[in-house]
Every structure is written in structure tokens, then in C-alpha cells.
Amino acid sequence: MAYIDHSPKVLSGEMSTMDFICTTIESKLDYALEKNPDTRWIYDLQVATWCSIRDAKKNGKKVIAFGGPVPVDLIYAFGCQPYYLDQLPLSLAPTTAVASKYIDLCERYTNQSMCALDKIELGVLLADEYGITPDAFVYSTVPCDSSRIAYPNMQKIWNVPTFTIDTPFRRDERGLRYLAKQTLEFIEFMEELTGTKLDWDKFKETMEVANKTNELLVKCADLRKHTPCPLPGTLCISNACMSGQAADPAMVDFLEKQLETGQMIIDMGLAACPNGEKYRMMFHQNMLWTDPKTYGYLEREYGAVCIMDALGHFWGNYYENMDDKDDCVRILAKKMMDFPMIHGAAGPVDYYRDRIKYLMDNFNINVSVFFGHIGCKHTWASTKILSEYIFENWGIPTLNLDVDCIDGRYKGPDEIRKSIGEYLENVVRL
Amino acid sequence: MDYRKLFDCSIPGESVSAWRAEGKKALGVVCCHVPHEILHAANILPVRLRATGCEDYAEGEVWMSSFSCSFAKSILQFFIEGRYDLDGLICSDGCMQAARIYDNWKWISEKPEAKKQFNYEIGVPRKSSPTTKEFYKEELFDLISEMEKQSGEKVTDEKLIESIELYNESRRLVKKVLELQKEKHPVLTGTEALSLMISSTNMPVEEYIELLRAFLADVTNRKPITDYRARLMLIGSAMDDPNWVKVIEAKGGLFVADTLCHGTMYFGNEMEYDKSDIIGSIADYYLNRLVCPRMIDNRDALHEYILNTAKEYQVDGLVYQKMQNCECWGGENVFLEGELKEVGIPLLNLDREQKMANVGQLEVRAEAFVEMIEKEG
Ligand code: SF4
Ligand code: SF4
């Protein structure tokens, strides 16, 4: 079946963003099944995730929209369907015309400099084109100033039961206790919303799944330590959002397949870079959601693979004593602290440095790129510290490259590819 | 007493230097959530940092990039230039760019060749609830012990109450000044009112109180302003440059009210306190005081305050200035514009940078706005 472009319908307002994304990925899956069935696992997960949100109400589940680090595992345990709002801009970003529609609409009310992730999340709501109204909204006070402006406005427009979590600035024992306390309050909120008490056995099932996916995510990340790197940079993109939905059973198949594929590539002596690996790049900010093909291009043309991104990378947190409520709540709190994008960027810069240190020490990196999303101003405000830190400790200079990871109009793929290519050839020169 | 110092909007260093000359410490404070009362009770002078008059923040920009807010970059610039004569810095995570002033300055000042100084940061919740209050209280207890270490003086409840009373007195006096702006013919321009509030940042509260008292005693000698064309209210990002206000006032507007974190909102209401839980009272005050949209749960209250103040001060139009790259103040128009429309208050949206750029354009827009609302009025 040929791939069908539904963007005209969403541009005219005839189709909601939910239907647009679901039909687009369904037709991508059909296409993959016809042309290259071996890649179906990549699309299976997207279809499963999006369709389960779209069909949740039909299946008797409440939809809980969420932004930032919140105790998502509990949403699953209450039998509800989480909708991680960042997935929306990430899914729309490759279709520039569609993304622009909502970005422009949002900019009629907000700063142009606001992060485009938030512009899309708010813009789609201003256009009333989510295609779904959540039963509740849960959000935290980070990742950033942009989200802290978008979410309260969205709360007011949706006007559904809302729970907010304040993420502490420092990630210490006090902060952990603070988040644990708020997690207990969240349980009360969910009990009231669903009219049921938290079923600990159901929660245990959820914890098992979350442990499994966390373990797989860490193993997939660890595979990338191998030189040459077996997995392509694009998979960093898909893995970045996963810890937010780690208790979704659909993740297990995807990650097992990813792990298996990576291992197989190593065993076969192959690598992500088809013509040999030269450059092992760490991207220490966002990923290029507007054009995932750039990663493949760099791998092919320059032998340059994105080994890991510092915002998407995460350390697994595992439930150990599943009968001990306090312990489980602490793990939920810890997971919020270690949530991708939050762990490094949304607190004092020391945490960002720790994350980078781990990647530099363990992933055999030889190229450092601050792939800086222009909306992410607080991370930009740490670029010089990070560049100096990397240079002082590993002798590697950093390329600071400004991009808009969501709004493709800011800089096209050719310009981005050229900048990285020139940097590799003229500065890094391996 | 010569109170002209209240209208000096540069960053004069004499009071701070005089304080330090007595062997006492003075610490720079970023944003509004580090309680000055605590520093005062430890006999430390809090100096709210600003960047008034910073025309070139090139070095600040090297550290914080062109994508950051120029207010934050300019403060960093002043630090790098050694413009402030201080013993260190205390930051709260007001907005995330302001918080990076701390990160960058800490990194720079910890370089081997740099002069060592004290850097400290407190976490401040972004919503108000019993849980967040408990957290903030713990942060404040830590702040107290840090301040005690710095000054070598014990912070007791008695000292805290004394400090609260002093700051309350300054709040009462500023309120009296602001009441004058309600008159049909006020005696202060908006430029002067903002300067008067901003000047508090660079002197001990005791000195500020004396100056305010002297000013209020003399206020009847001031000439009422009768030649303005429209009464204005100013809202938006950090605004510590009365010269910017002056440009608009030169076009016939008169600012009679504001919701600026360097202006009215910084002073807020008086702090009420419970003698049995002074730190709890301070935490309550700072978590619930309306200052800016950094809190996620104060937006309705902030809008209500804006609308009520506009009515109370009989404002003809509202000027909403946004610093480039300031997200904190970037999203109010989703609802505010409509709310203002409902009550018939016109709104002028202006983008700006910390340094005075595009003055010609500002003049044109200010003139057009004043003309428009003057006609409507
Ligand atoms: S990319 Fe940066 S600015 Fe955007 S939501 Fe994430 S942390 Fe915020
Ligand atoms: S002007 Fe805005 S971005 Fe700048 S420090 Fe203030 S709140 Fe933050």
C-alpha cells in the first residue's frame, strides 16, 4: 500500500492531530510490511502507543495527559492511559507544514522564543485539534520556563482535574523526600479520579514491566559503548521518550528487538556506519526531530555516528522491594529526578556535567556537539561551561550548533549537515 | 534630609562600600525569592542585583549565548567586570536563565586565577501548598545557617522579627508613595516612582526608610503633573531601567501603576508573622506573594490583580513589555488580552532588550498608543 500524506487534511482542520498521527504511522507500517518487513518492529511500537491513546476511551480507559516528570507508572497501575504530551510535537516535527500551523498559532499569543515543543502542545489546543480531551492533566514545574507557561494555560483551557508536581531544583535527599511526598498525594488524586484504591498487585505488574523496559533501555544504551557502534543515531531519538512510558508492555517487544538487532550487528562485525566508523559523536542537547534522516546521512557520508545524547540518556531505576510501599514511592520519586531532559538540564549545571562525564568516560566519544535547540535557553546558558569542561578534561572542542529541533523552518537539513560535516573535516579531522 | 538618592537610578556603590568598610558582608541576590529578612537578621546586606545601564554584555553573552535573556546576561557581565563590590552571590531559581547567572559565576569565580568568593543557591518551590512550604522552610533553615557562618552572628527569632518589622515599614512607606499615584494629578512620574523603588536595591533598609520618610515629609512641595495625556500601567519582564519608562512618558503617557518585580510587586503587602513559627511565616509570605508568573498556580490571581489595579488607578492603557527570550513573562496574553478587552483596557505589547535599543521605534509606538487611548479616553 502506498504511503498516504494526510497533511492537507490536518492543515485545513478537517483532521485532528491524533487521527493524523495514527493514520500516518499506520500507513508507514503498512508500507514497511510491504517493502521491508524486517523493520516492522520500529513502527509496531508507534502504532501501539498512539492507537492505544486514541482508542483508550473506547476501551473504557481514562486518558491522563502529562507533561514533564510525573509518576507515570502509577497511571498504568490505575488502569489509565498516559498521553505524554511531548510525543505530539516530536511526531509532528518531521511534517514542517503541519508543525508550523500550530507554532504560528501559538505565537499569536506567546513569545516567538518559546520552545517549539510547548508551542505545538499549546497551539494544537488553541486550535482545538487534539482530537481527544484527557480526563485529567498532570504536569510538573519543569522541564523549563516555556513549559511552565504553556501548561498552566493548557490547564485552564482543558479545565479537567489537574495535579501538579513541583520538581526540586537540586537532586538531593531532601528533593527525593519532597517528590516522594508529592507522589503519595498523586496516589490520592488518582484514587479520587478513578474512584478506586490503588491495587498493589496491579502496581506490581506495572513495576515488573517498568523494571524490564528500564533494564532493556540500559542494555541498548550500553550496546552503543561498543566500537564501532552497532545502532544508528536515529534510535537515540526513539529511545529518548521511553523512560516516560516505561511501564507500557508494548515497549518490551520493541526494546528486545532493538537489543537483539544491535547484538546481531556486532556479531556479524557490522556497524551503524556502513563505510566504517570514524567519528563517535556525543550530542549533548536535543535531537533533530525535524529530520531523523540526518543521522543516517552523517553515518553514510562521514562515518559519524551519534553515540548518545546527554538529554535523552538515562540511568535505570529499579523497583527492588515491591512489597515495601515507601521504597516503591522513593523509586517513583527517583525516576522523576532522572527523567530525560530533566536530569541534566533543569537544575544546577553540575548534574549536566555529571551526565556528560559519564558519557565521555564510557562511550569512547571523540566528537562533542552541543546540538542546541534554540527554545532551550537555559541549556544554551550553560554552553560555555560545558565546552570548557569537556575541553579541560578530554581535550575535545565542542561544536555549538543552533537548530530548532521541532520547527524545520529555522534551519534546513542541508545547512545542518553541512555545518557538522565541515566541523568534522576541518576541526576534528580524524 | 536630602532624599535625592531615591531617584538615582544608576547603581551607586557608596552605601554598599560604607557597609563593607565596617567589616560587614554584602551579598548579591538574584530574583525575589531569597528572603532579605534572613540576611538582614544575620547582619548581612542583601543587594538585589540589577543591570541598569549595561550597554555591552558581550562577555555575558559568551557565557550565556545569544539565546538567553539580556537582563541575566547583563548581570553576569557586571559580575565579570567587577562592577559590584560584594562578598558573594545568593541565587534562587527564579527563572531558569536567572539561575544560570549562579552557575556561570560559580564556574568563573572558582577558576584558580579568580578571587575566591561565596556562592550559594536556594531552591524555591514553584507552587504553594503545605508540602512545598515544608520544603522551602528546610531551604530557609539551611540559608540561615549559611548566613550565620558568613557573618558569625546568630540569627534568632527576635532578630528575624526586628528585620521583618523593618522591611514591613519600608513596604508601608512605599505603599504610601504609590497611593499618591492614584491622584488625578500625581506628584511623581512613573520614571521617578520606579527609580524610587529600584533605589532600595543598593542600600540598607534602614537608610531606605529614612529617605522615604524624608521624601513623604516633603511631598506636598512637589508640583502635581497635569500635562499627561494618558494614565498607563506597566507589566512584564524584569525592568530595572527607568530611562526606558521615560521614553514613553516623554510621549505623553504617565505610568501610575505597575506589576514589576523591581517595582510594586517586589514590595508586596506587609509580612504577617506568627511568633511561634517565624520561618513558616517567611515561607508563606514568599510563596504566596504575587511577583511574577514563575509560580504555576498564581496566574489567575496575577491577572485579577492586574485588572483590579488598572481600575483602582484609573488606567487608560496597559504596556506589556517582554524581554527578548523571557519565557517567564511570555505567555500572559493567552488570557490577559481577552480579559483586558472585556473591561475595555487597551494593551500595547513591546519587546525589548536590557540595553536601550531601537529608541526611535519605541517612541513611535508609544506615541501612537498614547494617541489612540487618549482619543478613547
Ligand atoms: S527542549 Fe528545552 S526548552 Fe524545550 S521543553 Fe525541553 S527543556 Fe524545555
Ligand atoms: S527577564 Fe525573564 S528570562 Fe530574564 S531573568 Fe527575568 S524572568 Fe528570567
XYZ file of N, CA and C in Angstrom, chain A residues 23-201:
537
model
N -3.072 7.709 11.559
C -3.158 7.223 10.170
C -1.786 7.257 9.497
N -0.996 8.264 9.829
C 0.340 8.342 9.216
C 1.192 7.143 9.622
N 1.198 6.837 10.900
C 2.078 5.720 11.295
C 1.492 4.380 10.864
N 0.168 4.307 10.802
C -0.419 3.049 10.315
C -0.028 2.833 8.851
N -0.067 3.913 8.078
C 0.292 3.694 6.670
C 1.800 3.464 6.517
N 2.593 4.035 7.439
C 4.037 3.750 7.388
C 4.294 2.264 7.691
N 3.520 1.754 8.644
C 3.667 0.333 8.994
C 3.282 -0.536 7.799
N 2.162 -0.204 7.170
C 1.726 -0.984 6.001
C 2.809 -0.974 4.925
N 3.374 0.205 4.747
C 4.400 0.372 3.724
C 5.631 -0.486 4.067
N 5.999 -0.418 5.351
C 7.166 -1.199 5.787
C 6.905 -2.691 5.604
N 5.685 -3.119 5.917
C 5.359 -4.543 5.798
C 5.515 -5.004 4.352
N 5.182 -4.104 3.458
C 5.252 -4.451 2.047
C 6.701 -4.419 1.533
N 7.414 -3.373 1.931
C 8.746 -3.173 1.361
C 9.876 -3.809 2.159
N 9.787 -3.718 3.485
C 10.904 -4.172 4.298
C 10.393 -4.682 5.656
N 9.795 -5.879 5.623
C 9.122 -6.383 6.848
C 10.035 -6.477 8.064
N 11.361 -6.538 7.832
C 12.287 -6.633 8.967
C 12.262 -5.389 9.851
N 11.787 -4.285 9.297
C 11.793 -3.041 10.094
C 10.458 -2.801 10.808
N 9.556 -3.751 10.719
C 8.220 -3.513 11.279
C 8.249 -3.197 12.770
N 9.218 -3.759 13.494
C 9.265 -3.536 14.954
C 9.362 -2.058 15.299
N 9.977 -1.278 14.401
C 10.122 0.157 14.671
C 8.749 0.829 14.629
N 7.926 0.398 13.689
C 6.601 1.029 13.538
C 5.561 0.412 14.473
N 5.746 -0.855 14.774
C 4.787 -1.525 15.668
C 4.597 -0.739 16.963
N 5.721 -0.308 17.520
C 5.626 0.384 18.806
C 4.859 1.701 18.655
N 5.174 2.446 17.606
C 4.497 3.737 17.421
C 3.001 3.537 17.238
N 2.646 2.515 16.455
C 1.220 2.242 16.232
C 0.572 1.868 17.567
N 1.241 0.998 18.299
C 0.670 0.553 19.577
C 0.481 1.740 20.518
N 1.502 2.606 20.620
C 1.424 3.724 21.561
C 0.312 4.692 21.168
N 0.345 5.128 19.928
C -0.621 6.162 19.522
C -2.056 5.631 19.471
N -2.198 4.412 18.946
C -3.568 3.898 18.835
C -4.151 3.604 20.209
N -3.290 3.232 21.146
C -3.852 2.962 22.477
C -4.325 4.267 23.130
N -3.693 5.388 22.783
C -4.184 6.676 23.317
C -5.506 7.018 22.611
N -5.489 6.880 21.284
C -6.696 7.237 20.518
C -7.905 6.398 20.959
N -7.659 5.107 21.195
C -8.790 4.213 21.463
C -9.063 4.017 22.949
N -8.331 4.718 23.778
C -8.437 4.456 25.222
C -9.867 4.584 25.727
N -10.505 5.662 25.377
C -11.844 5.885 25.932
C -12.808 4.791 25.449
N -12.641 4.423 24.161
C -13.465 3.346 23.609
C -13.256 2.062 24.409
N -12.036 1.896 24.905
C -11.716 0.692 25.676
C -11.958 0.872 27.172
N -12.677 1.904 27.494
C -13.060 2.119 28.894
C -11.948 2.657 29.776
N -10.916 3.222 29.171
C -9.795 3.746 29.980
C -9.825 5.255 30.021
N -9.424 5.787 31.140
C -9.289 7.241 31.227
C -7.934 7.644 30.634
N -7.930 8.770 29.958
C -6.670 9.269 29.389
C -6.115 10.354 30.307
N -4.869 10.170 30.699
C -4.217 11.174 31.549
C -3.106 11.823 30.740
N -3.313 13.077 30.361
C -2.260 13.806 29.644
C -1.212 14.222 30.661
N 0.057 14.106 30.270
C 1.074 14.550 31.218
C 2.238 15.259 30.540
N 2.842 16.162 31.294
C 4.000 16.890 30.802
C 5.062 16.933 31.885
N 6.308 16.683 31.477
C 7.401 16.704 32.455
C 7.404 15.447 33.299
N 8.294 15.411 34.284
C 8.398 14.193 35.095
C 7.243 14.035 36.082
N 6.471 12.997 35.886
C 5.373 12.672 36.809
C 5.427 11.153 37.043
N 4.768 10.638 38.094
C 4.881 9.188 38.344
C 4.013 8.390 37.360
N 4.509 8.218 36.151
C 3.701 7.610 35.075
C 3.348 6.160 35.387
N 4.273 5.465 36.055
C 3.992 4.047 36.329
C 2.670 3.886 37.074
N 2.364 4.865 37.899
C 1.109 4.785 38.658
C -0.107 4.955 37.744
N 0.050 5.729 36.702
C -1.079 5.920 35.778
C -1.451 4.568 35.165
N -0.419 3.811 34.791
C -0.686 2.467 34.261
C -1.324 1.590 35.340
N -0.786 1.704 36.540
C -1.296 0.839 37.614
C -2.770 1.114 37.910
N -3.211 2.310 37.676
C -4.627 2.631 37.886
C -5.474 2.266 36.656
N -4.852 1.592 35.699
C -5.595 1.158 34.522
C -5.931 2.307 33.584
N -5.190 3.404 33.674
C -5.449 4.547 32.797
C -4.398 4.595 31.685
N -4.699 5.393 30.692
C -3.783 5.520 29.560
C -3.041 6.852 29.620
N -1.727 6.816 29.798
C -0.995 8.099 29.785
C -0.827 8.643 28.362
N -0.845 9.928 28.259
C -0.555 10.588 26.972
C 0.580 11.574 27.250
N 1.792 11.178 26.862
C 2.964 12.024 27.100
C 2.946 13.126 26.042
N 2.689 14.337 26.475
C 2.418 15.418 25.529
C 3.588 15.729 24.595
N 4.822 15.507 25.047
C 5.962 15.800 24.179
C 5.970 14.916 22.927
N 5.277 13.788 23.009
C 5.214 12.926 21.826
C 4.533 13.620 20.652
N 3.646 14.531 20.965
C 2.898 15.213 19.906
C 3.825 16.073 19.040
N 4.562 17.045 19.624
C 5.476 17.806 18.766
C 6.544 16.940 18.107
N 7.006 15.907 18.819
C 8.041 15.064 18.208
C 7.482 14.345 16.985
N 6.211 13.980 17.053
C 5.612 13.276 15.917
C 5.246 14.214 14.784
N 4.935 15.464 15.110
C 4.553 16.405 14.046
C 5.770 17.063 13.400
N 6.882 17.108 14.127
C 8.059 17.857 13.656
C 8.513 17.496 12.246
N 8.515 16.213 11.855
C 9.000 15.924 10.501
C 8.109 16.509 9.401
N 6.850 16.834 9.722
C 5.960 17.429 8.713
C 5.929 18.935 8.972
N 6.861 19.625 8.381
C 7.064 21.043 8.724
C 5.794 21.879 8.584
N 5.041 21.648 7.518
C 3.848 22.477 7.296
C 2.869 22.316 8.457
N 2.691 21.109 8.906
C 1.739 20.860 9.995
C 2.261 21.460 11.301
N 3.529 21.201 11.581
C 4.115 21.757 12.813
C 3.989 23.282 12.806
N 4.266 23.890 11.642
C 4.238 25.350 11.547
C 2.854 25.920 11.848
N 1.846 25.199 11.421
C 0.477 25.689 11.636
C 0.254 25.980 13.128
N 0.668 25.045 13.963
C 0.401 25.208 15.394
C 1.405 26.151 16.065
N 2.615 26.132 15.552
C 3.628 27.043 16.102
C 3.185 28.485 15.851
N 2.757 28.745 14.636
C 2.340 30.110 14.286
C 1.116 30.545 15.092
N 0.212 29.613 15.263
C -0.990 29.958 16.034
C -0.610 30.313 17.477
N 0.257 29.517 18.047
C 0.669 29.777 19.432
C 1.382 31.124 19.537
N 2.212 31.417 18.545
C 2.977 32.676 18.587
C 2.096 33.919 18.509
N 0.850 33.727 18.139
C -0.041 34.903 18.152
C -0.282 35.361 19.591
N -0.054 34.455 20.533
C -0.313 34.782 21.944
C 0.945 34.801 22.805
N 1.947 34.063 22.374
C 3.128 33.917 23.246
C 4.381 34.446 22.562
N 5.471 34.370 23.280
C 6.757 34.771 22.709
C 7.147 33.852 21.564
N 7.787 34.456 20.599
C 8.302 33.654 19.498
C 9.440 32.760 19.997
N 10.140 33.236 21.032
C 11.294 32.496 21.528
C 10.937 31.266 22.367
N 9.686 31.096 22.645
C 9.262 29.940 23.460
C 9.666 28.633 22.752
N 9.921 27.601 23.532
C 10.309 26.315 22.957
C 9.200 25.800 22.044
N 9.583 25.330 20.855
C 8.577 24.891 19.885
C 7.830 23.632 20.331
N 8.413 22.870 21.227
C 7.648 21.732 21.764
C 6.393 22.267 22.449
N 6.613 23.271 23.274
C 5.484 23.830 24.016
C 4.549 24.612 23.108
N 5.136 25.249 22.089
C 4.277 25.993 21.167
C 3.299 25.041 20.485
N 3.788 23.869 20.114
C 2.882 22.919 19.446
C 1.854 22.382 20.441
N 2.309 22.059 21.631
C 1.358 21.499 22.606
C 0.244 22.498 22.908
N 0.606 23.748 23.072
C -0.410 24.767 23.339
C -1.159 25.142 22.063
N -0.421 25.220 20.949
C -1.036 25.623 19.677
C -2.131 24.658 19.244
N -1.879 23.363 19.397
C -2.896 22.382 18.998
C -4.149 22.549 19.865
N -3.930 22.897 21.104
C -5.091 23.091 21.984
C -5.830 24.384 21.631
N -5.078 25.424 21.295
C -5.736 26.675 20.893
C -6.571 26.445 19.631
N -6.078 25.539 18.775
C -6.831 25.220 17.555
C -7.922 24.187 17.839
N -7.920 23.665 19.043
C -8.858 22.609 19.435
C -8.742 21.402 18.497
N -7.513 20.967 18.251
C -7.322 19.874 17.306
C -6.521 18.707 17.897
N -6.662 18.515 19.196
C -6.032 17.332 19.796
C -6.749 16.061 19.346
N -8.057 16.194 19.127
C -8.835 15.013 18.750
C -9.182 14.164 19.947
N -8.838 14.633 21.107
C -9.119 13.887 22.334
C -9.066 14.884 23.491
N -9.950 14.727 24.440
C -9.839 15.558 25.645
C -9.453 14.635 26.788
N -8.352 14.913 27.433
C -7.952 13.999 28.510
C -8.937 14.063 29.682
N -8.932 13.000 30.468
C -9.787 13.004 31.663
C -9.101 13.731 32.801
N -7.816 13.832 32.706
C -7.064 14.582 33.728
C -5.751 15.042 33.118
N -5.154 16.016 33.777
C -3.888 16.580 33.286
C -2.931 16.606 34.477
N -1.761 16.079 34.257
C -0.746 16.064 35.324
C 0.522 16.689 34.761
N 1.054 17.646 35.457
C 2.316 18.204 34.957
C 3.198 18.670 36.090
N 4.464 18.818 35.724
C 5.417 19.243 36.749
C 5.948 20.629 36.393
N 6.635 21.211 37.349
C 7.098 22.595 37.179
C 8.363 22.692 36.327
N 8.901 21.599 35.877
C 9.975 21.593 34.888
C 9.495 20.686 33.759
N 10.056 20.687 32.549
C 11.448 20.947 32.277
C 11.886 22.405 32.243
N 11.010 23.347 31.956
C 11.623 24.640 31.679
C 10.631 25.784 31.836
N 11.127 26.978 31.633
C 10.268 28.158 31.723
C 9.172 28.119 30.651
N 9.485 27.583 29.488
C 8.484 27.503 28.417
C 7.323 26.606 28.828
N 7.650 25.443 29.332
C 6.566 24.518 29.687
C 5.766 25.077 30.861
N 6.448 25.829 31.704
C 5.754 26.384 32.871
C 4.782 27.493 32.469
N 4.952 27.986 31.272
C 3.998 28.959 30.761
C 2.899 28.236 29.994
N 3.311 27.242 29.203
C 2.323 26.538 28.373
C 1.325 25.750 29.232
N 1.838 24.982 30.197
C 0.940 24.050 30.895
C -0.167 24.727 31.712
N 0.134 25.768 32.487
C -0.993 26.393 33.209
C -2.056 26.954 32.258
N -1.625 27.447 31.100
C -2.610 27.899 30.116
C -3.423 26.716 29.605
N -2.755 25.611 29.373
C -3.471 24.420 28.882
C -4.420 23.879 29.952
N -3.971 23.964 31.186
C -4.820 23.531 32.299
C -6.138 24.313 32.278
N -6.006 25.602 32.049
C -7.186 26.462 32.068
C -8.111 26.153 30.874
N -7.510 25.890 29.738
C -8.343 25.621 28.557
C -9.010 24.245 28.674
N -8.227 23.241 29.071
C -8.817 21.905 29.184
C -9.853 21.854 30.311
N -9.503 22.518 31.383
C -10.410 22.565 32.531
C -10.843 21.173 32.986
N -9.884 20.273 33.094
C -10.143 18.922 33.608
C -9.397 18.801 34.946
N -9.718 17.782 35.755
C -8.971 17.641 37.015
C -7.461 17.650 36.749
N -6.753 18.435 37.523
C -5.322 18.604 37.261
C -4.518 18.411 38.533
N -3.395 17.761 38.383
C -2.471 17.600 39.503
C -1.113 18.129 39.069
N -0.500 18.911 39.940
C 0.816 19.442 39.580
C 1.870 18.987 40.591
N 3.056 18.813 40.074
C 4.166 18.355 40.915
C 5.285 19.384 40.828
N 5.785 19.763 41.970
C 6.907 20.706 41.951
C 8.210 19.918 41.989
N 8.997 20.066 40.951
C 10.276 19.357 40.893
C 11.338 20.195 41.592
N 12.021 19.616 42.572
C 13.022 20.415 43.301
C 14.200 20.762 42.416
N 14.808 21.875 42.731
C 15.907 22.359 41.915
C 17.127 21.450 42.054
N 17.430 21.123 43.285
C 18.586 20.242 43.494
C 18.118 18.801 43.647
N 18.925 17.880 43.194
C 18.517 16.467 43.219
C 19.214 15.773 44.390
N 18.781 16.116 45.587
C 19.427 15.535 46.762
C 18.388 14.785 47.593
N 18.799 14.356 48.761
C 17.913 13.560 49.615
C 16.644 14.352 49.971
N 16.816 15.626 50.218
C 15.641 16.452 50.546
C 14.669 16.484 49.358
N 15.238 16.627 48.184
C 14.410 16.657 46.982
C 13.688 15.344 46.770
N 14.379 14.267 47.093
C 13.784 12.939 46.931
C 12.584 12.774 47.876
N 12.778 13.188 49.103
C 11.664 13.104 50.078
C 10.493 13.958 49.616
N 10.839 15.110 49.069
C 9.841 16.071 48.608
C 9.003 15.452 47.473
N 9.685 14.825 46.543
C 8.959 14.206 45.434
C 8.167 12.982 45.902
N 8.735 12.263 46.889
C 8.020 11.091 47.403
C 6.705 11.531 48.060
N 6.766 12.620 48.805
C 5.565 13.133 49.465
C 4.511 13.502 48.410
N 4.970 14.146 47.354
C 4.019 14.553 46.318
C 3.479 13.339 45.554
N 4.288 12.282 45.497
C 3.820 11.060 44.844
C 2.661 10.449 45.631
N 2.771 10.507 46.958
C 1.663 9.994 47.786
C 0.409 10.829 47.551
N 0.600 12.122 47.390
C -0.557 12.986 47.108
C -1.137 12.660 45.728
N -0.248 12.291 44.820
C -0.726 11.932 43.480
C -1.570 10.645 43.537
N -1.152 9.724 44.382
C -1.944 8.488 44.520
C -3.365 8.851 44.980
N -3.445 9.753 45.939
C -4.787 10.181 46.407
C -5.585 10.814 45.271
N -4.902 11.612 44.471
C -5.569 12.261 43.337
C -6.121 11.204 42.379
N -5.304 10.206 42.086
C -5.724 9.164 41.140
C -6.862 8.326 41.735
N -6.786 8.109 43.051
C -7.859 7.321 43.674
C -9.183 8.060 43.558
N -9.118 9.335 43.739
C -10.345 10.129 43.632
C -10.832 10.176 42.184
N -9.892 10.334 41.291
C -10.257 10.435 39.871
C -10.893 9.144 39.360
N -10.297 8.028 39.746
C -10.777 6.750 39.205
C -11.845 6.114 40.098
N -11.958 6.614 41.323
C -12.934 6.027 42.249
C -12.495 4.661 42.747
N -11.207 4.341 42.592
C -10.714 3.047 43.088
C -9.426 3.243 43.881
N -9.228 2.360 44.831
C -7.974 2.398 45.599
C -6.854 1.813 44.734
N -5.649 2.220 44.998
C -4.531 1.657 44.238
C -4.423 0.157 44.537
N -4.508 -0.637 43.490
C -4.422 -2.084 43.630
C -2.935 -2.467 43.566
N -2.416 -2.874 44.718
C -0.972 -3.094 44.779
C -0.518 -4.229 43.870
N -1.381 -5.229 43.673
C -0.968 -6.326 42.778
C -0.847 -5.833 41.348
